CSV table of C-alpha atoms and ligand atoms in Angstrom, one decimal:
chain,number,residue,atom,x,y,z
A,37,MET,CA,0.2,0.0,0.2
A,38,LYS,CA,1.1,3.4,-1.0
A,39,PRO,CA,1.2,6.1,1.8
A,40,VAL,CA,0.4,9.5,2.0
A,41,MET,CA,3.2,11.7,2.5
A,42,VAL,CA,2.3,14.6,5.2
A,43,ALA,CA,4.4,17.5,4.4
A,44,VAL,CA,5.4,20.2,6.5
A,45,GLY,CA,8.5,22.8,6.6
A,46,THR,CA,7.3,25.4,9.2
A,47,ARG,CA,5.9,26.6,12.7
A,48,PRO,CA,1.8,27.4,11.4
A,49,GLU,CA,2.1,24.2,9.2
A,50,ILE,CA,2.8,21.9,11.8
A,51,ILE,CA,0.6,23.1,13.9
A,52,LYS,CA,-2.5,23.2,11.3
A,53,MET,CA,-0.7,19.2,10.3
A,54,ALA,CA,-1.5,17.9,13.6
A,55,PRO,CA,-5.1,17.0,13.5
A,56,ILE,CA,-4.3,15.8,10.6
A,57,ILE,CA,-2.0,13.7,11.5
A,58,ARG,CA,-3.8,12.2,13.9
A,59,ALA,CA,-6.8,11.0,11.8
A,60,LEU,CA,-4.8,9.5,9.5
A,61,LYS,CA,-3.0,7.4,12.4
A,62,LYS,CA,-6.4,7.0,14.0
A,63,THR,CA,-7.7,5.4,10.9
A,64,ASP,CA,-4.3,3.1,10.4
A,65,THR,CA,-3.6,5.2,7.3
A,66,PRO,CA,0.0,4.3,5.7
A,67,MET,CA,1.8,7.9,6.3
A,68,LEU,CA,5.1,9.5,5.6
A,69,PHE,CA,5.7,12.7,7.6
A,70,VAL,CA,8.2,14.6,6.0
A,71,HIS,CA,9.6,18.6,7.2
A,72,CYS,CA,11.3,20.3,4.1
A,73,GLY,CA,13.6,22.5,7.3
A,74,GLN,CA,12.7,25.9,5.9
A,75,HIS,CA,12.0,26.7,10.3
A,76,TYR,CA,14.6,25.4,11.5
A,77,ASP,CA,14.9,26.9,15.0
A,78,TYR,CA,14.2,24.4,17.7
A,79,ASN,CA,11.2,27.1,18.7
A,80,MET,CA,9.9,27.7,15.6
A,81,SER,CA,10.0,23.9,14.5
A,82,GLN,CA,10.3,20.8,17.0
A,83,GLN,CA,9.5,22.9,20.0
A,84,PHE,CA,5.8,21.7,18.3
A,85,ILE,CA,6.5,18.7,17.0
A,86,GLU,CA,7.0,17.5,20.7
A,87,GLU,CA,4.4,19.4,22.6
A,88,LEU,CA,1.1,18.1,20.2
A,89,GLU,CA,2.7,14.6,20.2
A,90,LEU,CA,3.9,14.3,16.9
A,91,PRO,CA,5.8,11.1,15.5
A,92,ALA,CA,9.2,12.2,14.5
A,93,PRO,CA,9.5,13.3,11.1
A,94,ASP,CA,10.6,10.0,8.5
A,95,TYR,CA,12.2,12.3,6.5
A,96,ALA,CA,13.8,15.9,7.5
A,97,GLN,CA,16.7,18.2,6.2
A,98,GLN,CA,18.2,21.8,8.1
A,99,LEU,CA,18.2,24.2,5.6
A,100,LYS,CA,19.5,27.6,6.9
A,101,THR,CA,18.5,30.8,5.9
A,102,TYR,CA,18.5,31.2,1.9
A,103,SER,CA,16.9,33.8,-0.6
A,104,GLN,CA,13.6,32.7,-2.0
A,105,GLY,CA,14.5,31.5,-5.0
A,106,THR,CA,16.9,29.7,-3.5
A,107,GLN,CA,15.0,28.2,-0.5
A,108,THR,CA,12.5,26.9,-3.0
A,109,ALA,CA,14.5,25.5,-5.3
A,110,ARG,CA,16.4,23.3,-2.5
A,111,ILE,CA,12.9,22.1,-1.3
A,112,ILE,CA,12.2,20.9,-4.7
A,113,ILE,CA,15.3,19.5,-5.1
A,114,TYR,CA,15.0,17.5,-1.7
A,115,ILE,CA,11.5,16.8,-2.5
A,116,GLU,CA,12.5,15.3,-5.2
A,117,SER,CA,14.5,12.8,-4.2
A,118,LEU,CA,12.2,11.6,-1.4
A,119,LEU,CA,9.3,10.5,-3.8
A,120,LYS,CA,11.3,9.0,-6.1
A,121,LYS,CA,13.1,7.1,-2.9
A,122,THR,CA,9.3,6.4,-1.6
A,123,SER,CA,6.3,6.9,-4.2
A,124,PRO,CA,3.7,7.9,-2.0
A,125,ALA,CA,-0.1,7.8,-3.2
A,126,THR,CA,-0.5,11.4,-2.5
A,127,VAL,CA,1.7,14.1,-1.1
A,128,LEU,CA,-0.7,16.6,1.3
A,129,VAL,CA,0.9,20.2,2.0
A,130,GLU,CA,-0.9,23.2,4.0
A,131,GLY,CA,-0.7,26.8,3.6
A,132,ASP,CA,1.1,29.0,1.5
A,133,THR,CA,5.0,29.5,2.1
A,134,ASN,CA,7.9,28.5,0.0
A,135,GLY,CA,8.2,25.4,1.3
A,136,VAL,CA,4.7,24.5,0.2
A,137,LEU,CA,4.6,25.7,-3.2
A,138,ALA,CA,8.4,23.4,-3.5
A,139,THR,CA,6.8,20.4,-2.5
A,140,ALA,CA,3.5,20.5,-4.6
A,141,LEU,CA,6.1,21.5,-7.6
A,142,ALA,CA,8.2,18.2,-6.9
A,143,ALA,CA,5.3,16.4,-6.9
A,144,VAL,CA,3.6,17.1,-10.0
A,145,LYS,CA,6.7,16.6,-11.8
A,146,CYS,CA,6.8,13.3,-10.5
A,147,GLY,CA,3.4,12.2,-11.8
A,148,ILE,CA,2.3,12.0,-7.8
A,149,GLN,CA,-1.2,13.8,-6.7
A,150,VAL,CA,-1.1,16.8,-4.4
A,151,GLY,CA,-3.8,17.4,-1.8
A,152,HIS,CA,-3.7,20.8,-0.5
A,153,VAL,CA,-5.2,21.4,2.5
A,154,GLU,CA,-6.2,25.7,3.6
A,155,ALA,CA,-6.8,25.7,-0.7
A,156,GLY,CA,-8.6,28.9,-2.1
A,157,LEU,CA,-7.4,31.9,-0.2
A,158,ARG,CA,-6.9,34.8,-1.8
A,159,SER,CA,-5.5,38.2,-0.1
A,160,PHE,CA,-5.3,40.1,-3.9
A,161,ASP,CA,-2.0,41.6,-3.2
A,162,LEU,CA,1.1,40.5,-5.1
A,163,ARG,CA,3.3,41.9,-3.3
A,164,MET,CA,3.0,39.1,-1.5
A,165,PRO,CA,5.1,35.7,-1.3
A,166,GLU,CA,2.2,33.7,0.3
A,167,GLU,CA,-0.1,34.8,-2.5
A,168,HIS,CA,2.1,33.4,-5.2
A,169,ASN,CA,2.4,30.1,-3.5
A,170,ARG,CA,-1.0,29.7,-2.8
A,171,ARG,CA,-2.1,30.7,-6.4
A,172,LEU,CA,0.4,28.3,-7.5
A,173,THR,CA,-0.1,25.2,-5.4
A,174,ASP,CA,-3.8,25.3,-5.6
A,175,HIS,CA,-3.5,25.3,-9.7
A,176,VAL,CA,-1.5,21.9,-9.9
A,177,SER,CA,-3.4,20.5,-6.9
A,178,THR,CA,-5.9,17.0,-7.5
A,179,TYR,CA,-7.5,17.6,-3.9
A,180,LEU,CA,-8.4,20.9,-3.0
A,181,PHE,CA,-9.5,21.5,0.8
A,182,ALA,CA,-11.3,24.8,0.9
A,183,PRO,CA,-11.8,25.8,4.4
A,184,THR,CA,-14.8,28.1,3.6
A,185,LYS,CA,-17.3,28.6,0.3
A,186,THR,CA,-15.3,31.9,0.0
A,187,ALA,CA,-12.6,30.3,-0.5
A,188,GLU,CA,-14.0,27.8,-2.6
A,189,SER,CA,-15.9,30.4,-4.9
A,190,ASN,CA,-12.4,31.5,-5.5
A,191,LEU,CA,-11.3,28.3,-6.5
A,192,GLU,CA,-14.4,28.3,-8.5
A,193,LYS,CA,-13.7,31.6,-10.1
A,194,GLU,CA,-10.1,30.5,-11.7
A,195,ASN,CA,-11.1,27.0,-12.3
A,196,VAL,CA,-9.0,24.9,-11.1
A,197,TRP,CA,-8.4,21.5,-12.7
A,198,GLY,CA,-8.6,20.1,-9.4
A,199,GLU,CA,-11.6,18.9,-7.1
A,200,ILE,CA,-13.0,20.8,-4.4
A,201,TYR,CA,-14.3,20.3,-1.3
A,202,VAL,CA,-15.1,22.3,1.9
A,203,THR,CA,-14.3,20.9,5.0
A,204,GLY,CA,-13.2,24.0,7.4
A,205,ASN,CA,-9.9,24.6,8.5
A,206,THR,CA,-7.7,22.1,10.3
A,207,VAL,CA,-6.7,25.0,12.9
A,208,ILE,CA,-9.8,24.9,14.6
A,209,ASP,CA,-9.3,21.2,15.3
A,210,ALA,CA,-6.0,22.0,17.0
A,211,VAL,CA,-6.9,24.9,19.3
A,212,MET,CA,-9.9,22.2,19.9
A,213,GLN,CA,-7.4,19.4,20.9
A,214,HIS,CA,-5.2,21.2,22.4
A,215,MET,CA,-6.5,24.1,24.6
A,216,PRO,CA,-7.8,21.9,27.8
A,217,ILE,CA,-4.1,20.7,27.7
A,218,ALA,CA,-2.4,24.3,27.5
A,219,GLN,CA,-4.9,25.5,30.2
A,220,ARG,CA,-3.9,22.2,32.5
A,221,LYS,CA,-0.2,22.4,31.3
A,222,SER,CA,0.9,26.1,30.7
A,223,ARG,CA,3.0,28.4,32.9
A,224,ILE,CA,3.5,31.2,30.9
A,225,MET,CA,0.7,33.5,32.7
A,226,GLU,CA,3.6,33.3,35.4
A,227,THR,CA,5.7,35.7,33.1
A,228,VAL,CA,3.5,37.7,31.7
A,229,ASN,CA,4.2,41.0,33.6
A,230,PHE,CA,0.3,42.4,33.1
A,231,LYS,CA,-3.3,41.3,34.1
A,232,LYS,CA,-4.7,43.2,31.2
A,233,PHE,CA,-2.4,43.2,28.0
A,234,ILE,CA,-2.9,43.2,23.7
A,235,LEU,CA,-1.1,40.3,22.5
A,236,ALA,CA,0.8,41.3,19.6
A,237,THR,CA,2.7,39.5,16.6
A,238,ALA,CA,4.0,40.8,13.2
A,239,HIS,CA,6.2,38.8,10.8
A,240,ARG,CA,5.1,39.3,7.7
A,241,ALA,CA,7.6,40.4,5.2
A,242,GLU,CA,5.9,43.2,3.2
A,243,ASN,CA,5.9,44.9,6.8
A,244,VAL,CA,8.5,43.8,9.4
A,245,ASP,CA,11.2,43.8,6.0
A,246,ASP,CA,10.0,47.6,5.7
A,247,LEU,CA,11.9,50.2,8.0
A,248,ALA,CA,8.5,52.1,8.1
A,249,VAL,CA,6.1,49.9,9.2
A,250,LEU,CA,8.3,48.3,11.3
A,251,LYS,CA,8.6,52.2,13.8
A,252,ASN,CA,5.3,52.3,13.4
A,253,PHE,CA,4.5,49.0,14.8
A,254,MET,CA,6.3,49.1,17.8
A,255,GLN,CA,5.6,53.0,18.4
A,256,ALA,CA,2.0,51.7,18.2
A,257,PHE,CA,2.9,49.1,21.0
A,258,ALA,CA,4.5,51.5,22.9
A,259,GLU,CA,1.9,54.2,23.1
A,260,ALA,CA,-1.2,51.3,23.4
A,261,PRO,CA,-4.0,52.3,25.9
A,262,LEU,CA,-2.8,48.8,27.2
A,263,PRO,CA,0.4,46.6,27.6
A,264,VAL,CA,1.1,44.9,25.0
A,265,VAL,CA,2.8,41.6,25.3
A,266,CYS,CA,4.4,40.5,22.2
A,267,PRO,CA,6.5,36.9,21.3
A,268,LEU,CA,8.9,37.8,18.5
A,269,HIS,CA,9.4,35.6,15.5
A,270,PRO,CA,13.2,34.9,14.6
A,271,ARG,CA,12.5,37.5,11.1
A,272,THR,CA,11.2,40.1,13.2
A,273,ARG,CA,13.8,40.2,16.2
A,274,LYS,CA,16.7,40.0,13.0
A,275,ARG,CA,15.1,43.4,11.5
A,276,LEU,CA,15.0,44.4,14.9
A,277,ARG,CA,18.7,44.1,15.9
A,278,GLN,CA,19.7,44.8,12.4
A,279,LYS,CA,18.3,48.7,12.6
A,280,ASN,CA,19.4,48.8,15.8
A,281,LEU,CA,16.0,49.5,17.3
A,282,TYR,CA,16.1,46.0,19.5
A,283,ARG,CA,17.1,47.3,23.0
A,284,LYS,CA,15.3,50.6,22.6
A,285,ILE,CA,11.8,48.7,22.0
A,286,SER,CA,12.7,46.5,24.8
A,287,GLN,CA,13.4,48.8,27.3
A,288,SER,CA,9.8,50.0,26.9
A,289,LYS,CA,7.8,49.7,29.8
A,290,ASN,CA,4.2,49.3,27.8
A,291,LEU,CA,5.9,46.1,26.1
A,292,GLN,CA,6.6,43.3,27.0
A,293,ILE,CA,8.8,40.8,24.4
A,294,LEU,CA,9.3,37.3,24.7
A,295,PRO,CA,10.9,34.7,22.5
A,296,PRO,CA,9.0,32.6,20.4
A,297,LEU,CA,6.6,30.4,22.3
A,298,GLY,CA,5.4,26.4,22.0
A,299,TYR,CA,1.4,26.2,20.6
A,300,LEU,CA,0.3,25.2,24.9
A,301,ASP,CA,1.9,29.1,25.8
A,302,PHE,CA,0.6,30.9,23.0
A,303,LEU,CA,-3.0,29.7,23.3
A,304,VAL,CA,-3.1,30.2,26.9
A,305,LEU,CA,-1.8,34.3,26.0
A,306,MET,CA,-5.0,34.2,22.9
A,307,LYS,CA,-7.6,33.1,25.8
A,308,ASN,CA,-6.2,35.5,28.5
A,309,CYS,CA,-5.6,38.6,26.3
A,310,GLU,CA,-8.2,41.3,26.0
A,311,LEU,CA,-7.3,42.1,22.4
A,312,ILE,CA,-4.9,40.4,19.5
A,313,ILE,CA,-2.8,42.8,16.8
A,314,THR,CA,-1.2,40.8,14.2
A,315,ASP,CA,0.0,40.1,10.6
A,316,SER,CA,-0.3,35.7,11.3
A,317,GLY,CA,-2.7,34.1,8.8
A,318,GLY,CA,-3.5,31.5,11.7
A,319,VAL,CA,-4.0,34.0,14.4
A,320,GLN,CA,-6.9,35.8,12.7
A,321,GLU,CA,-8.8,32.0,12.5
A,322,GLU,CA,-7.6,31.1,15.8
A,323,ALA,CA,-9.0,34.0,17.2
A,324,THR,CA,-12.8,32.6,16.1
A,325,ALA,CA,-12.3,29.5,17.9
A,326,PRO,CA,-15.2,29.0,20.4
A,327,ASN,CA,-13.1,28.5,23.5
A,328,ILE,CA,-11.1,31.5,22.3
A,329,ARG,CA,-13.3,34.5,20.7
A,330,LYS,CA,-11.1,37.5,20.9
A,331,PRO,CA,-11.2,40.6,18.8
A,332,VAL,CA,-8.5,41.1,16.1
A,333,LEU,CA,-6.5,44.2,14.5
A,334,VAL,CA,-5.4,43.2,11.4
A,335,ALA,CA,-2.2,45.0,10.9
A,336,ARG,CA,-2.0,44.7,7.4
A,337,LEU,CA,-3.6,46.3,4.0
A,338,SER,CA,-5.4,43.1,2.9
A,339,THR,CA,-6.3,39.9,4.3
A,340,GLU,CA,-7.0,36.6,3.0
A,341,ARG,CA,-9.6,35.7,5.8
A,342,PRO,CA,-12.4,38.2,5.1
A,343,GLU,CA,-14.7,35.4,7.3
A,344,ALA,CA,-13.4,36.5,10.1
A,345,VAL,CA,-13.9,40.3,8.8
A,346,GLU,CA,-17.3,39.6,8.2
A,347,ALA,CA,-18.4,37.8,11.3
A,348,GLY,CA,-17.2,41.0,13.4
A,349,PHE,CA,-14.2,39.3,15.3
A,350,SER,CA,-11.4,41.2,13.1
A,351,HIS,CA,-10.5,44.4,11.7
A,352,VAL,CA,-8.2,45.3,8.8
A,353,VAL,CA,-6.4,48.7,10.0
A,354,GLY,CA,-3.5,48.7,7.9
A,355,THR,CA,0.3,49.3,9.0
A,356,ASN,CA,-0.3,53.5,10.3
A,357,ARG,CA,0.5,54.3,13.8
A,358,GLU,CA,-2.3,56.6,14.7
A,359,LYS,CA,-5.0,54.3,13.0
A,360,ILE,CA,-3.8,51.4,14.9
A,361,VAL,CA,-3.8,53.2,18.4
A,362,ASN,CA,-7.0,54.6,17.5
A,363,MET,CA,-8.5,51.3,17.0
A,364,ILE,CA,-7.5,49.8,19.9
A,365,LYS,CA,-9.5,52.6,21.9
A,366,ASN,CA,-12.6,51.6,20.1
A,367,VAL,CA,-12.0,48.3,20.1
A,368,LEU,CA,-11.6,48.4,24.0
A,369,THR,CA,-14.0,50.7,24.4
A,370,GLN,CA,-17.1,49.1,22.7
A,371,GLN,CA,-16.9,45.1,23.8
A,372,LYS,CA,-18.8,44.1,21.5
A,373,SER,CA,-20.2,40.7,21.6
A,374,LEU,CA,-18.5,38.5,19.2
A,375,PRO,CA,-20.2,35.0,17.7
A,376,GLN,CA,-20.4,32.0,19.6
A,377,LYS,CA,-19.7,29.8,16.0
A,378,SER,CA,-16.4,30.5,13.9
A,379,PRO,CA,-16.3,31.0,10.4
A,380,TYR,CA,-13.6,28.4,10.1
A,381,GLY,CA,-15.5,24.9,10.9
A,382,GLU,CA,-16.3,22.9,14.0
A,383,GLY,CA,-13.3,21.5,14.9
A,384,ASP,CA,-13.9,18.2,12.3
A,385,ALA,CA,-11.5,19.1,9.7
A,386,ALA,CA,-9.2,16.5,9.7
A,387,ASN,CA,-11.6,13.8,10.3
A,388,LYS,CA,-13.4,15.2,6.8
A,389,ILE,CA,-9.8,15.7,4.6
A,390,VAL,CA,-8.8,12.0,5.6
A,391,GLY,CA,-12.4,10.9,4.9
A,392,ILE,CA,-12.4,12.3,1.5
A,393,LEU,CA,-8.9,11.1,0.5
A,394,LYS,CA,-9.3,7.5,1.9
A,395,GLY,CA,-13.0,7.3,-0.5
A,396,LYS,CA,-10.5,8.7,-2.9
A,397,ILE,CA,-7.5,6.5,-2.6
A,398,PRO,CA,-6.6,2.7,-2.3
A,399,PHE,CA,-4.6,2.6,0.6
B,300,UD1,C1,7.9,32.1,6.6
B,300,UD1,C2,6.6,31.7,5.3
B,300,UD1,C3,5.0,32.6,6.1
B,300,UD1,C4,4.2,32.2,7.4
B,300,UD1,C5,5.9,31.9,8.4
B,300,UD1,C6,5.1,31.7,9.1
B,300,UD1,C7,7.6,32.1,3.4
B,300,UD1,C8,8.0,33.0,1.6
B,300,UD1,N1,6.8,32.7,4.7
B,300,UD1,O1,7.7,33.3,7.0
B,300,UD1,O2,4.3,32.7,4.5
B,300,UD1,O3,3.3,33.0,7.5
B,300,UD1,O4,7.0,31.2,7.9
B,300,UD1,O5,6.3,31.6,10.4
B,300,UD1,O6,7.2,30.7,2.8
B,300,UD1,N2,14.3,32.3,10.8
B,300,UD1,C9,15.1,31.9,11.9
B,300,UD1,N3,14.7,30.3,12.7
B,300,UD1,C10,14.3,29.8,11.9
B,300,UD1,C11,13.4,30.3,11.0
B,300,UD1,C12,13.2,31.2,10.4
B,300,UD1,O7,16.0,32.7,12.1
B,300,UD1,O8,13.6,28.8,12.4
B,300,UD1,C13,14.8,33.8,10.0
B,300,UD1,C14,16.0,34.0,9.5
B,300,UD1,O9,16.3,35.0,9.2
B,300,UD1,C15,14.9,33.9,7.7
B,300,UD1,C16,13.8,34.7,8.3
B,300,UD1,O10,13.6,34.4,9.8
B,300,UD1,O11,15.7,34.2,7.1
B,300,UD1,C17,13.0,34.6,7.6
B,300,UD1,O12,12.4,32.7,7.2
B,300,UD1,P1,11.5,32.5,5.9
B,300,UD1,O13,10.7,30.7,6.5
B,300,UD1,O14,11.8,32.4,5.1
B,300,UD1,O15,10.2,33.3,6.3
B,300,UD1,P2,9.2,33.5,7.4
B,300,UD1,O16,8.9,34.9,7.6
B,300,UD1,O17,9.2,32.8,8.7
B,301,UDP,N1,2.0,30.5,17.7
B,301,UDP,C1,2.5,30.1,18.4
B,301,UDP,N2,3.8,30.7,19.0
B,301,UDP,C2,4.4,32.2,18.9
B,301,UDP,C3,3.5,32.6,18.0
B,301,UDP,C4,2.7,32.0,17.0
B,301,UDP,O1,2.7,28.9,18.3
B,301,UDP,O2,4.4,32.7,19.6
B,301,UDP,C5,1.5,29.8,16.6
B,301,UDP,C6,-0.1,30.7,16.8
B,301,UDP,O3,-0.9,30.1,17.3
B,301,UDP,C7,-1.0,30.0,15.0
B,301,UDP,C8,0.5,29.5,14.3
B,301,UDP,O4,1.6,29.9,15.8
B,301,UDP,O5,-1.0,28.7,15.2
B,301,UDP,C9,0.7,31.1,13.4
B,301,UDP,O6,1.7,31.0,13.1
B,301,UDP,P1,2.3,32.5,12.4
B,301,UDP,O7,2.0,33.5,12.7
B,301,UDP,O8,4.3,32.5,12.6
B,301,UDP,O9,2.2,32.0,10.9
B,301,UDP,P2,0.9,32.5,9.7
B,301,UDP,O10,-0.4,31.8,10.2
B,301,UDP,O11,0.9,34.1,9.7
B,301,UDP,O12,1.7,31.9,8.6
């Protein structure tokens, strides 16, 4: 029996693939777990495999910093060699990273089917590498697992040739599976300096690689009407250091900088904060989970997650300091009640995806 290859490379892919790996194991489906090495620090990668109790990858490479093109190319070469060696029935990829595009390209070039989890998202912002990656991956995939009807409709408009299934997003499964464990195990609140706080993350290349935007964010955090707790992505830490801003912002009394956190700690921070400011994709979705339900300011010019905006959870606020600070004040004073249900599903996306695959592929 040919296995399903589950490929990951970055923090959010590990988190969002975890429920699928569990569903594959539960149904005794033969699986190969591959890490393409895009993220490599312990706290961006291995920490999640351990915390989420995933099996050790069957194959993994260490791929340190390269330019986008080189990174993509190195992953294509690596995955192609694995595909030749292992001949899986299908390759599952999740999301929109360079690793996802590289893996999908390597698979189609070897004549192996691709299943794209989280297919059909569109920001319509072509500055973003993620927008190129997700569009191209969708167009070479045989199975497109769209989290929502909006994503399905994006795919239909583009006439993708694969089969589209609306399944919900596995991130809701991940939140539901891990929040009870997080609340039992995490001690992160003992290290947070504030009772009431805003949780902030920023790592998008078009934001933090732009000095003006990076400064705007840091000023907005320093001036926010509530203190800000910010687990810092390594890309952002690197940019702050390069621009000699790191020391200054780490001295701000209104801002607590933390290292990249494990999933259990991050879930607890989401649960306990008053508001989230982020340019993360996954965090926009997680904030809508029934056991989190927090307002989110999306510090970007666009979002590929409009469902969270339509449901009233998210507000796309742009990257201007004054606008961000004003919106924080508005949201904190309005205290609008948020829907009980998430637009990203009910926590059963992974079972649906595995059920569909098992109906299609003779395992
Ligand atoms: C990547 C994805 C992005 C995703 C994010 C999840 C692309 C184009 N971007 O962005 O869509 O939202 O992962 O976090 O695929 N670095 C480290 N250690 C690590 C990983 C990264 O120090 O373990 C630093 C390096 O300086 C590296 C930089 O971060 O050059 C950027 O890493 P990269 O994986 O290229 O992009 P991300 O910003 O992490
Ligand atoms: N996350 C985490 N620790 C952190 C920051 C984020 O575990 O310090 C989790 C978060 O809950 C979400 C995922 O990482 O599931 C989002 O990753 P990121 O923002 O890096 O990528 P994106 O979702 O934007 O691709």
